[in-house]
Amino acid sequence: MSSTASGKTSGANGTWRNWGGNVAARPARQVAPASVEELAAAVRRAREDGLKVKAVGTGHSFTSIAATDGVLIRPQLLTGIRRIDREAMTVTVESGTPLKRLNAALAREGLSLTNMGDIMEQTVSGATSTGTHGTGRESASIAAQIRGLELVTADGSVLCCSAQENPEVFTAARTGLGALGVVTAITFAVEPLFLLTAREEPMPLERVLAEFDQLWAENEHFEFYWFPHTENTTTKRNNRSLGPERPVGRLAGWFEDEFLSNGVFQVAQWVGRAAPATVPAIARISSQALSARSYTDIPYKVFTSPRRVRFVEMEYAVPRAALVETVRELKAMVERSNLRVGFPVEVRTAPADDITLSTASGRDSAYVAVHMYRGTPYQAYFTAAERIFTAHEGRPHWGKVHTRDAEYLARVYPRFAEFTALRDRLDPDRLFQNDYLRRVLGA
């Protein structure tokens, strides 16, 4: 099996698989356009041939949002920075540019995004189209940092949008789910490169929950990981710093981020999958393995970390005010069940934004993410967790496992009808339709 920049593909039969290994598709054909003109021509040809069209990034979504039996557009040739505007403090990049390449290129130019998620393998268009986010008191998702978009619509034309140009498209297309067209370029707001000081330390779960509002208010970026079957968490606070740089030492970084967080954790997952009864004991050891540390570095070296242990994930955004109750209910559910959960639960926050189908659209949000090791049965755990999340009017991450449909989503997104009306206008024949969009947006 050969790996590509856009998920996994088997050369033998053209089967596409996502990073998590839980989604596969066999497109009729795959194309890798080298220009916007080639991409537009591929869209027009697919339309003439009666085939649906989907674009795919690096396959980091756990839903089938990019799956198609029609034409699969791969963006690996649409990469790089088009232009940097230092007066407007924006950067325009091709849609297939991986976040890790953008972050490194911006740093070389003395620039940075304001906030980012904890993984940077995704393409810029895949990350923003599904609502990828980090954690922040005032700074929101990656899509909220977009200042302009270029996309190829269903008739093969190229549409540019921003707050001034086609603003109704801009409001929706920043997190467009691939339903409005194929994004070909994105203009992001950037700022001068800055330093962050990260403070990571263990803390009892009850203390985190009791002090959550204070921890959130006192830190620009706060998150924590709770280890099921224990009372333990690891907390992380990132705040801007005047310096000096004090990066994690090479040996310490390798030991904690590679050996413990990836190597030993991988072995623990293998053991847990083979012998589920050992999971609570492993969780207790894992939750105490990482010691407190503090370091200061440029943003992408603080916000992001390598994730080499493959997993499947569900994440919901609940109102921030409901976060503590949600986590307590999740903990009680795990304790009274026979579930054996070897992956920590990740909790982050985001301020309200104005993007139509952003998971933080119109409300201050907290994100609760549950994971299971790839290949381990996850349905019972995710089903029970989803029941808790939806009781709090949770909104599922568009790129992570969930079972919600258009009827439910229309209730928790006040501007849902606004998005579907725009879709009717831009793609009346549903060229960009697939089974996932049919479920979450309706026919």
GROMACS .gro file of C-alpha atoms in nm:
model
  443
    1MET     CA    1   0.000   0.000   0.000
    2SER     CA    2   0.147   0.334  -0.098
    3SER     CA    3   0.098   0.648   0.104
    4THR     CA    4   0.020   0.980  -0.062
    5ALA     CA    5  -0.014   1.337   0.054
    6SER     CA    6  -0.390   1.292   0.050
    7GLY     CA    7  -0.473   1.007   0.280
    8LYS     CA    8  -0.395   0.648   0.184
    9THR     CA    9  -0.449   0.492  -0.153
   10SER     CA   10  -0.394   0.140  -0.276
   11GLY     CA   11  -0.234   0.133  -0.618
   12ALA     CA   12  -0.391  -0.202  -0.700
   13ASN     CA   13  -0.757  -0.107  -0.718
   14GLY     CA   14  -0.765   0.268  -0.660
   15THR     CA   15  -0.921   0.240  -0.314
   16TRP     CA   16  -0.886   0.553  -0.103
   17ARG     CA   17  -0.862   0.520   0.276
   18ASN     CA   18  -0.853   0.784   0.545
   19TRP     CA   19  -0.581   0.827   0.810
   20GLY     CA   20  -0.787   0.656   1.081
   21GLY     CA   21  -0.852   0.354   0.858
   22ASN     CA   22  -1.228   0.360   0.924
   23VAL     CA   23  -1.338   0.504   0.585
   24ALA     CA   24  -1.269   0.368   0.236
   25ALA     CA   25  -1.395   0.464  -0.109
   26ARG     CA   26  -1.339   0.359  -0.470
   27PRO     CA   27  -1.367   0.667  -0.693
   28ALA     CA   28  -1.429   0.625  -1.066
   29ARG     CA   29  -1.121   0.838  -1.125
   30GLN     CA   30  -0.871   1.046  -0.935
   31VAL     CA   31  -0.719   1.369  -1.062
   32ALA     CA   32  -0.437   1.588  -0.929
   33PRO     CA   33  -0.473   1.924  -1.106
   34ALA     CA   34  -0.165   2.148  -1.119
   35SER     CA   35  -0.359   2.475  -1.157
   36VAL     CA   36  -0.695   2.632  -1.086
   37GLU     CA   37  -0.772   2.609  -1.459
   38GLU     CA   38  -0.704   2.234  -1.460
   39LEU     CA   39  -0.922   2.189  -1.152
   40ALA     CA   40  -1.209   2.385  -1.310
   41ALA     CA   41  -1.178   2.172  -1.626
   42ALA     CA   42  -1.192   1.854  -1.414
   43VAL     CA   43  -1.511   1.977  -1.246
   44ARG     CA   44  -1.671   2.058  -1.584
   45ARG     CA   45  -1.573   1.721  -1.727
   46ALA     CA   46  -1.714   1.536  -1.425
   47ARG     CA   47  -2.040   1.723  -1.468
   48GLU     CA   48  -2.056   1.626  -1.836
   49ASP     CA   49  -1.986   1.263  -1.745
   50GLY     CA   50  -2.256   1.259  -1.476
   51LEU     CA   51  -2.006   1.199  -1.194
   52LYS     CA   52  -2.004   1.353  -0.847
   53VAL     CA   53  -1.696   1.546  -0.733
   54LYS     CA   54  -1.515   1.552  -0.398
   55ALA     CA   55  -1.184   1.704  -0.301
   56VAL     CA   56  -0.974   1.530  -0.037
   57GLY     CA   57  -0.693   1.658   0.182
   58THR     CA   58  -0.469   1.434   0.390
   59GLY     CA   59  -0.755   1.208   0.499
   60HIS     CA   60  -0.751   1.322   0.863
   61SER     CA   61  -1.132   1.327   0.884
   62PHE     CA   62  -1.291   1.027   1.053
   63THR     CA   63  -1.620   1.083   0.872
   64SER     CA   64  -1.682   1.001   0.505
   65ILE     CA   65  -1.698   1.373   0.422
   66ALA     CA   66  -1.446   1.330   0.136
   67ALA     CA   67  -1.555   0.986   0.013
   68THR     CA   68  -1.696   0.949  -0.339
   69ASP     CA   69  -1.753   0.694  -0.612
   70GLY     CA   70  -1.718   0.976  -0.866
   71VAL     CA   71  -1.417   1.201  -0.922
   72LEU     CA   72  -1.174   1.241  -0.633
   73ILE     CA   73  -0.968   1.558  -0.662
   74ARG     CA   74  -0.629   1.542  -0.493
   75PRO     CA   75  -0.464   1.875  -0.413
   76GLN     CA   76  -0.098   1.779  -0.374
   77LEU     CA   77   0.009   1.990  -0.673
   78LEU     CA   78  -0.186   2.294  -0.554
   79THR     CA   79   0.056   2.395  -0.282
   80GLY     CA   80   0.264   2.690  -0.174
   81ILE     CA   81   0.228   3.056  -0.087
   82ARG     CA   82   0.087   3.277  -0.364
   83ARG     CA   83   0.160   3.607  -0.196
   84ILE     CA   84   0.231   3.777   0.134
   85ASP     CA   85   0.079   4.121   0.190
   86ARG     CA   86   0.268   4.279   0.480
   87GLU     CA   87   0.057   4.593   0.467
   88ALA     CA   88  -0.271   4.403   0.508
   89MET     CA   89  -0.093   4.133   0.716
   90THR     CA   90  -0.236   3.849   0.510
   91VAL     CA   91  -0.095   3.545   0.332
   92THR     CA   92  -0.265   3.372   0.038
   93VAL     CA   93  -0.192   3.001  -0.003
   94GLU     CA   94  -0.293   2.725  -0.243
   95SER     CA   95  -0.558   2.497  -0.096
   96GLY     CA   96  -0.348   2.181  -0.090
   97THR     CA   97  -0.074   2.332   0.125
   98PRO     CA   98  -0.022   2.125   0.441
   99LEU     CA   99  -0.048   2.328   0.761
  100LYS     CA  100   0.299   2.209   0.867
  101ARG     CA  101   0.453   2.358   0.551
  102LEU     CA  102   0.257   2.682   0.590
  103ASN     CA  103   0.360   2.717   0.956
  104ALA     CA  104   0.728   2.664   0.877
  105ALA     CA  105   0.719   2.898   0.575
  106LEU     CA  106   0.547   3.173   0.775
  107ALA     CA  107   0.801   3.138   1.056
  108ARG     CA  108   1.084   3.189   0.806
  109GLU     CA  109   0.909   3.511   0.702
  110GLY     CA  110   0.874   3.623   1.064
  111LEU     CA  111   0.497   3.561   1.060
  112SER     CA  112   0.245   3.328   1.224
  113LEU     CA  113  -0.122   3.236   1.243
  114THR     CA  114  -0.279   3.354   1.569
  115ASN     CA  115  -0.405   3.011   1.674
  116MET     CA  116  -0.395   2.656   1.541
  117GLY     CA  117  -0.496   2.300   1.620
  118ASP     CA  118  -0.272   2.040   1.781
  119ILE     CA  119  -0.213   1.846   1.458
  120MET     CA  120  -0.065   2.009   1.148
  121GLU     CA  121  -0.076   1.727   0.893
  122GLN     CA  122  -0.397   1.853   0.729
  123THR     CA  123  -0.418   2.069   0.420
  124VAL     CA  124  -0.535   2.426   0.479
  125SER     CA  125  -0.858   2.364   0.287
  126GLY     CA  126  -0.933   2.032   0.456
  127ALA     CA  127  -0.871   2.178   0.801
  128THR     CA  128  -1.087   2.486   0.750
  129SER     CA  129  -1.366   2.310   0.559
  130THR     CA  130  -1.424   2.075   0.852
  131GLY     CA  131  -1.381   2.334   1.129
  132THR     CA  132  -1.042   2.234   1.271
  133HIS     CA  133  -0.962   2.437   1.583
  134GLY     CA  134  -0.724   2.464   1.873
  135THR     CA  135  -0.809   2.613   2.208
  136GLY     CA  136  -0.841   2.981   2.291
  137ARG     CA  137  -1.005   3.230   2.524
  138GLU     CA  138  -1.033   3.499   2.254
  139SER     CA  139  -0.869   3.343   1.946
  140ALA     CA  140  -1.092   3.112   1.745
  141SER     CA  141  -1.062   2.832   1.488
  142ILE     CA  142  -0.836   2.832   1.182
  143ALA     CA  143  -1.138   2.913   0.961
  144ALA     CA  144  -1.208   3.226   1.170
  145GLN     CA  145  -0.868   3.357   1.061
  146ILE     CA  146  -0.966   3.346   0.691
  147ARG     CA  147  -0.990   3.682   0.512
  148GLY     CA  148  -1.059   3.557   0.159
  149LEU     CA  149  -1.146   3.242  -0.034
  150GLU     CA  150  -1.127   3.127  -0.394
  151LEU     CA  151  -1.339   2.830  -0.499
  152VAL     CA  152  -1.446   2.650  -0.813
  153THR     CA  153  -1.824   2.617  -0.816
  154ALA     CA  154  -2.045   2.352  -0.976
  155ASP     CA  155  -2.053   2.520  -1.318
  156GLY     CA  156  -1.672   2.525  -1.333
  157SER     CA  157  -1.640   2.899  -1.270
  158VAL     CA  158  -1.399   3.051  -1.018
  159LEU     CA  159  -1.562   3.251  -0.741
  160CYS     CA  160  -1.370   3.485  -0.508
  161CYS     CA  161  -1.523   3.586  -0.179
  162SER     CA  162  -1.441   3.794   0.127
  163ALA     CA  163  -1.623   4.020   0.371
  164GLN     CA  164  -1.650   4.273   0.086
  165GLU     CA  165  -1.690   4.045  -0.219
  166ASN     CA  166  -1.970   3.784  -0.222
  167PRO     CA  167  -1.998   3.819   0.158
  168GLU     CA  168  -2.284   3.571   0.192
  169VAL     CA  169  -2.065   3.301   0.033
  170PHE     CA  170  -1.769   3.402   0.249
  171THR     CA  171  -1.973   3.370   0.569
  172ALA     CA  172  -2.057   3.008   0.487
  173ALA     CA  173  -1.765   2.882   0.278
  174ARG     CA  174  -1.500   2.930   0.546
  175THR     CA  175  -1.637   2.607   0.693
  176GLY     CA  176  -1.810   2.482   0.380
  177LEU     CA  177  -1.792   2.101   0.427
  178GLY     CA  178  -1.700   2.069   0.057
  179ALA     CA  179  -2.066   2.134  -0.020
  180LEU     CA  180  -2.037   2.472  -0.195
  181GLY     CA  181  -1.744   2.409  -0.430
  182VAL     CA  182  -1.379   2.311  -0.435
  183VAL     CA  183  -1.159   2.558  -0.247
  184THR     CA  184  -0.851   2.650  -0.451
  185ALA     CA  185  -0.688   2.923  -0.239
  186ILE     CA  186  -0.725   3.075   0.106
  187THR     CA  187  -0.615   3.414   0.238
  188PHE     CA  188  -0.536   3.409   0.610
  189ALA     CA  189  -0.479   3.693   0.853
  190VAL     CA  190  -0.129   3.666   1.000
  191GLU     CA  191   0.068   3.855   1.260
  192PRO     CA  192   0.434   3.907   1.344
  193LEU     CA  193   0.596   3.592   1.484
  194PHE     CA  194   0.558   3.575   1.862
  195LEU     CA  195   0.661   3.351   2.147
  196LEU     CA  196   0.442   3.130   2.366
  197THR     CA  197   0.528   2.990   2.703
  198ALA     CA  198   0.370   2.650   2.762
  199ARG     CA  199   0.315   2.523   3.113
  200GLU     CA  200   0.220   2.157   3.132
  201GLU     CA  201   0.141   1.994   3.465
  202PRO     CA  202  -0.065   1.712   3.615
  203MET     CA  203  -0.372   1.815   3.814
  204PRO     CA  204  -0.657   1.616   3.978
  205LEU     CA  205  -0.970   1.617   3.762
  206GLU     CA  206  -1.192   1.752   4.039
  207ARG     CA  207  -0.962   2.050   4.087
  208VAL     CA  208  -0.963   2.122   3.713
  209LEU     CA  209  -1.342   2.112   3.703
  210ALA     CA  210  -1.381   2.320   4.020
  211GLU     CA  211  -1.140   2.584   3.890
  212PHE     CA  212  -1.222   2.556   3.519
  213ASP     CA  213  -1.371   2.905   3.480
  214GLN     CA  214  -1.068   3.057   3.651
  215LEU     CA  215  -0.819   2.851   3.447
  216TRP     CA  216  -1.001   2.953   3.130
  217ALA     CA  217  -1.010   3.323   3.226
  218GLU     CA  218  -0.646   3.344   3.334
  219ASN     CA  219  -0.492   3.182   3.026
  220GLU     CA  220  -0.498   3.272   2.658
  221HIS     CA  221  -0.504   2.903   2.566
  222PHE     CA  222  -0.605   2.639   2.821
  223GLU     CA  223  -0.671   2.269   2.763
  224PHE     CA  224  -0.664   1.948   2.958
  225TYR     CA  225  -0.659   1.573   2.906
  226TRP     CA  226  -0.846   1.345   3.145
  227PHE     CA  227  -0.745   0.980   3.165
  228PRO     CA  228  -1.057   0.760   3.201
  229HIS     CA  229  -1.047   0.510   3.493
  230THR     CA  230  -0.841   0.764   3.691
  231GLU     CA  231  -0.882   1.093   3.876
  232ASN     CA  232  -0.587   1.239   3.685
  233THR     CA  233  -0.544   1.501   3.413
  234THR     CA  234  -0.261   1.670   3.231
  235THR     CA  235  -0.321   2.044   3.186
  236LYS     CA  236  -0.161   2.278   2.935
  237ARG     CA  237  -0.157   2.659   2.948
  238ASN     CA  238  -0.013   2.857   2.658
  239ASN     CA  239   0.040   3.230   2.701
  240ARG     CA  240   0.229   3.492   2.503
  241SER     CA  241   0.577   3.566   2.624
  242LEU     CA  242   0.840   3.836   2.583
  243GLY     CA  243   1.102   3.562   2.585
  244PRO     CA  244   1.371   3.457   2.580
  245GLU     CA  245   1.319   3.137   2.382
  246ARG     CA  246   1.361   2.829   2.598
  247PRO     CA  247   1.263   2.539   2.373
  248VAL     CA  248   1.228   2.183   2.497
  249GLY     CA  249   1.574   2.024   2.492
  250ARG     CA  250   1.631   1.774   2.215
  251LEU     CA  251   1.673   1.477   2.450
  252ALA     CA  252   1.386   1.578   2.679
  253GLY     CA  253   1.165   1.644   2.376
  254TRP     CA  254   1.243   1.306   2.226
  255PHE     CA  255   1.183   1.129   2.557
  256GLU     CA  256   0.846   1.294   2.635
  257ASP     CA  257   0.701   1.364   2.289
  258GLU     CA  258   0.829   1.062   2.099
  259PHE     CA  259   0.927   0.788   2.344
  260LEU     CA  260   0.649   0.838   2.602
  261SER     CA  261   0.368   1.010   2.409
  262ASN     CA  262   0.407   0.800   2.094
  263GLY     CA  263   0.634   0.497   2.150
  264VAL     CA  264   0.535   0.376   2.496
  265PHE     CA  265   0.176   0.491   2.440
  266GLN     CA  266   0.164   0.279   2.120
  267VAL     CA  267   0.277  -0.030   2.314
  268ALA     CA  268   0.020   0.047   2.586
  269GLN     CA  269  -0.253   0.057   2.321
  270TRP     CA  270  -0.141  -0.277   2.177
  271VAL     CA  271  -0.152  -0.434   2.523
  272GLY     CA  272  -0.489  -0.276   2.602
  273ARG     CA  273  -0.643  -0.397   2.278
  274ALA     CA  274  -0.515  -0.753   2.335
  275ALA     CA  275  -0.611  -0.759   2.706
  276PRO     CA  276  -0.886  -0.502   2.781
  277ALA     CA  277  -0.881  -0.588   3.153
  278THR     CA  278  -0.537  -0.422   3.178
  279VAL     CA  279  -0.661  -0.084   3.051
  280PRO     CA  280  -0.743   0.079   3.390
  281ALA     CA  281  -0.398  -0.012   3.528
  282ILE     CA  282  -0.230   0.116   3.211
  283ALA     CA  283  -0.433   0.438   3.235
  284ARG     CA  284  -0.313   0.496   3.592
  285ILE     CA  285   0.050   0.451   3.484
  286SER     CA  286   0.006   0.661   3.166
  287SER     CA  287  -0.158   0.947   3.356
  288GLN     CA  288   0.144   0.974   3.584
  289ALA     CA  289   0.416   0.926   3.323
  290LEU     CA  290   0.441   1.285   3.203
  291SER     CA  291   0.594   1.527   3.452
  292ALA     CA  292   0.541   1.902   3.477
  293ARG     CA  293   0.743   2.112   3.236
  294SER     CA  294   0.758   2.464   3.097
  295TYR     CA  295   0.910   2.590   2.772
  296THR     CA  296   0.900   2.895   2.545
  297ASP     CA  297   0.904   2.873   2.166
  298ILE     CA  298   0.743   2.999   1.844
  299PRO     CA  299   0.370   2.922   1.811
  300TYR     CA  300   0.358   2.611   1.592
  301LYS     CA  301   0.622   2.440   1.809
  302VAL     CA  302   0.401   2.497   2.113
  303PHE     CA  303   0.049   2.452   1.974
  304THR     CA  304   0.117   2.136   1.773
  305SER     CA  305   0.261   1.796   1.856
  306PRO     CA  306   0.321   1.472   1.665
  307ARG     CA  307   0.041   1.213   1.670
  308ARG     CA  308   0.182   0.882   1.548
  309VAL     CA  309  -0.051   0.647   1.737
  310ARG     CA  310  -0.351   0.603   1.508
  311PHE     CA  311  -0.698   0.637   1.654
  312VAL     CA  312  -1.063   0.703   1.577
  313GLU     CA  313  -1.222   1.013   1.730
  314MET     CA  314  -1.555   1.173   1.816
  315GLU     CA  315  -1.569   1.537   1.925
  316TYR     CA  316  -1.861   1.760   2.017
  317ALA     CA  317  -1.883   2.132   2.089
  318VAL     CA  318  -2.111   2.204   2.383
  319PRO     CA  319  -2.193   2.548   2.528
  320ARG     CA  320  -1.893   2.646   2.741
  321ALA     CA  321  -2.121   2.688   3.043
  322ALA     CA  322  -2.217   2.318   3.012
  323LEU     CA  323  -1.859   2.184   2.999
  324VAL     CA  324  -1.811   2.085   3.364
  325GLU     CA  325  -2.143   1.902   3.380
  326THR     CA  326  -2.068   1.727   3.050
  327VAL     CA  327  -1.731   1.595   3.170
  328ARG     CA  328  -1.877   1.480   3.501
  329GLU     CA  329  -2.152   1.290   3.317
  330LEU     CA  330  -1.893   1.134   3.085
  331LYS     CA  331  -1.683   1.019   3.382
  332ALA     CA  332  -1.987   0.872   3.559
  333MET     CA  333  -2.088   0.689   3.241
  334VAL     CA  334  -1.743   0.528   3.203
  335GLU     CA  335  -1.735   0.428   3.572
  336ARG     CA  336  -2.072   0.252   3.568
  337SER     CA  337  -2.006   0.074   3.237
  338ASN     CA  338  -1.789  -0.219   3.134
  339LEU     CA  339  -1.601   0.006   2.891
  340ARG     CA  340  -1.222   0.003   2.885
  341VAL     CA  341  -1.097   0.335   2.752
  342GLY     CA  342  -0.723   0.362   2.688
  343PHE     CA  343  -0.713   0.708   2.531
  344PRO     CA  344  -0.739   1.035   2.727
  345VAL     CA  345  -1.037   1.268   2.679
  346GLU     CA  346  -0.930   1.605   2.537
  347VAL     CA  347  -1.103   1.930   2.644
  348ARG     CA  348  -1.054   2.269   2.472
  349THR     CA  349  -1.249   2.594   2.422
  350ALA     CA  350  -1.327   2.854   2.155
  351PRO     CA  351  -1.506   3.190   2.154
  352ALA     CA  352  -1.822   3.242   1.950
  353ASP     CA  353  -1.765   3.321   1.581
  354ASP     CA  354  -1.980   3.433   1.287
  355ILE     CA  355  -1.926   3.139   1.047
  356THR     CA  356  -2.257   2.980   0.948
  357LEU     CA  357  -2.175   2.616   1.028
  358SER     CA  358  -1.876   2.662   1.256
  359THR     CA  359  -1.916   2.447   1.567
  360ALA     CA  360  -1.870   2.773   1.764
  361SER     CA  361  -2.116   2.969   1.550
  362GLY     CA  362  -2.291   3.222   1.773
  363ARG     CA  363  -2.193   3.067   2.106
  364ASP     CA  364  -1.890   3.035   2.333
  365SER     CA  365  -1.799   2.669   2.311
  366ALA     CA  366  -1.610   2.390   2.483
  367TYR     CA  367  -1.492   2.086   2.292
  368VAL     CA  368  -1.489   1.736   2.439
  369ALA     CA  369  -1.310   1.474   2.227
  370VAL     CA  370  -1.317   1.100   2.290
  371HIS     CA  371  -1.080   0.861   2.116
  372MET     CA  372  -1.020   0.490   2.077
  373TYR     CA  373  -0.715   0.313   1.938
  374ARG     CA  374  -0.758   0.219   1.573
  375GLY     CA  375  -0.890  -0.135   1.541
  376THR     CA  376  -1.048  -0.133   1.888
  377PRO     CA  377  -1.431  -0.149   1.899
  378TYR     CA  378  -1.541   0.209   1.964
  379GLN     CA  379  -1.915   0.209   1.892
  380ALA     CA  380  -2.043   0.143   2.246
  381TYR     CA  381  -1.822   0.415   2.397
  382PHE     CA  382  -1.897   0.672   2.128
  383THR     CA  383  -2.271   0.599   2.137
  384ALA     CA  384  -2.285   0.653   2.513
  385ALA     CA  385  -2.072   0.968   2.489
  386GLU     CA  386  -2.284   1.104   2.204
  387ARG     CA  387  -2.598   1.062   2.414
  388ILE     CA  388  -2.442   1.292   2.676
  389PHE     CA  389  -2.318   1.547   2.421
  390THR     CA  390  -2.650   1.575   2.239
  391ALA     CA  391  -2.839   1.622   2.567
  392HIS     CA  392  -2.643   1.949   2.593
  393GLU     CA  393  -2.725   2.050   2.232
  394GLY     CA  394  -2.376   1.951   2.127
  395ARG     CA  395  -2.256   2.013   1.773
  396PRO     CA  396  -2.041   1.735   1.623
  397HIS     CA  397  -1.709   1.816   1.462
  398TRP     CA  398  -1.771   1.780   1.087
  399GLY     CA  399  -1.463   1.565   1.040
  400LYS     CA  400  -1.509   1.330   1.336
  401VAL     CA  401  -1.732   1.029   1.398
  402HIS     CA  402  -2.095   1.109   1.479
  403THR     CA  403  -2.445   0.987   1.389
  404ARG     CA  404  -2.635   1.319   1.366
  405ASP     CA  405  -2.853   1.409   1.068
  406ALA     CA  406  -2.995   1.726   0.910
  407GLU     CA  407  -3.303   1.724   1.134
  408TYR     CA  408  -3.091   1.736   1.451
  409LEU     CA  409  -2.833   1.979   1.310
  410ALA     CA  410  -3.101   2.224   1.198
  411ARG     CA  411  -3.206   2.248   1.564
  412VAL     CA  412  -2.859   2.324   1.704
  413TYR     CA  413  -2.745   2.559   1.424
  414PRO     CA  414  -2.964   2.874   1.409
  415ARG     CA  415  -2.832   2.957   1.059
  416PHE     CA  416  -2.860   2.606   0.916
  417ALA     CA  417  -3.129   2.706   0.662
  418GLU     CA  418  -2.910   2.994   0.548
  419PHE     CA  419  -2.636   2.746   0.453
  420THR     CA  420  -2.865   2.505   0.272
  421ALA     CA  421  -3.025   2.791   0.075
  422LEU     CA  422  -2.680   2.903  -0.039
  423ARG     CA  423  -2.601   2.546  -0.137
  424ASP     CA  424  -2.921   2.533  -0.342
  425ARG     CA  425  -2.801   2.842  -0.526
  426LEU     CA  426  -2.440   2.736  -0.586
  427ASP     CA  427  -2.492   2.362  -0.642
  428PRO     CA  428  -2.857   2.303  -0.736
  429ASP     CA  429  -2.776   1.971  -0.905
  430ARG     CA  430  -2.569   1.846  -0.612
  431LEU     CA  431  -2.245   1.789  -0.804
  432PHE     CA  432  -2.059   1.792  -0.471
  433GLN     CA  433  -2.304   1.560  -0.295
  434ASN     CA  434  -2.206   1.237  -0.124
  435ASP     CA  435  -2.369   1.013   0.135
  436TYR     CA  436  -2.229   1.213   0.426
  437LEU     CA  437  -2.357   1.547   0.298
  438ARG     CA  438  -2.693   1.391   0.219
  439ARG     CA  439  -2.717   1.288   0.585
  440VAL     CA  440  -2.597   1.608   0.751
  441LEU     CA  441  -2.745   1.865   0.510
  442GLY     CA  442  -3.048   1.679   0.376
  443ALA     CA  443  -3.124   1.590   0.016
   0.00000   0.00000   0.00000
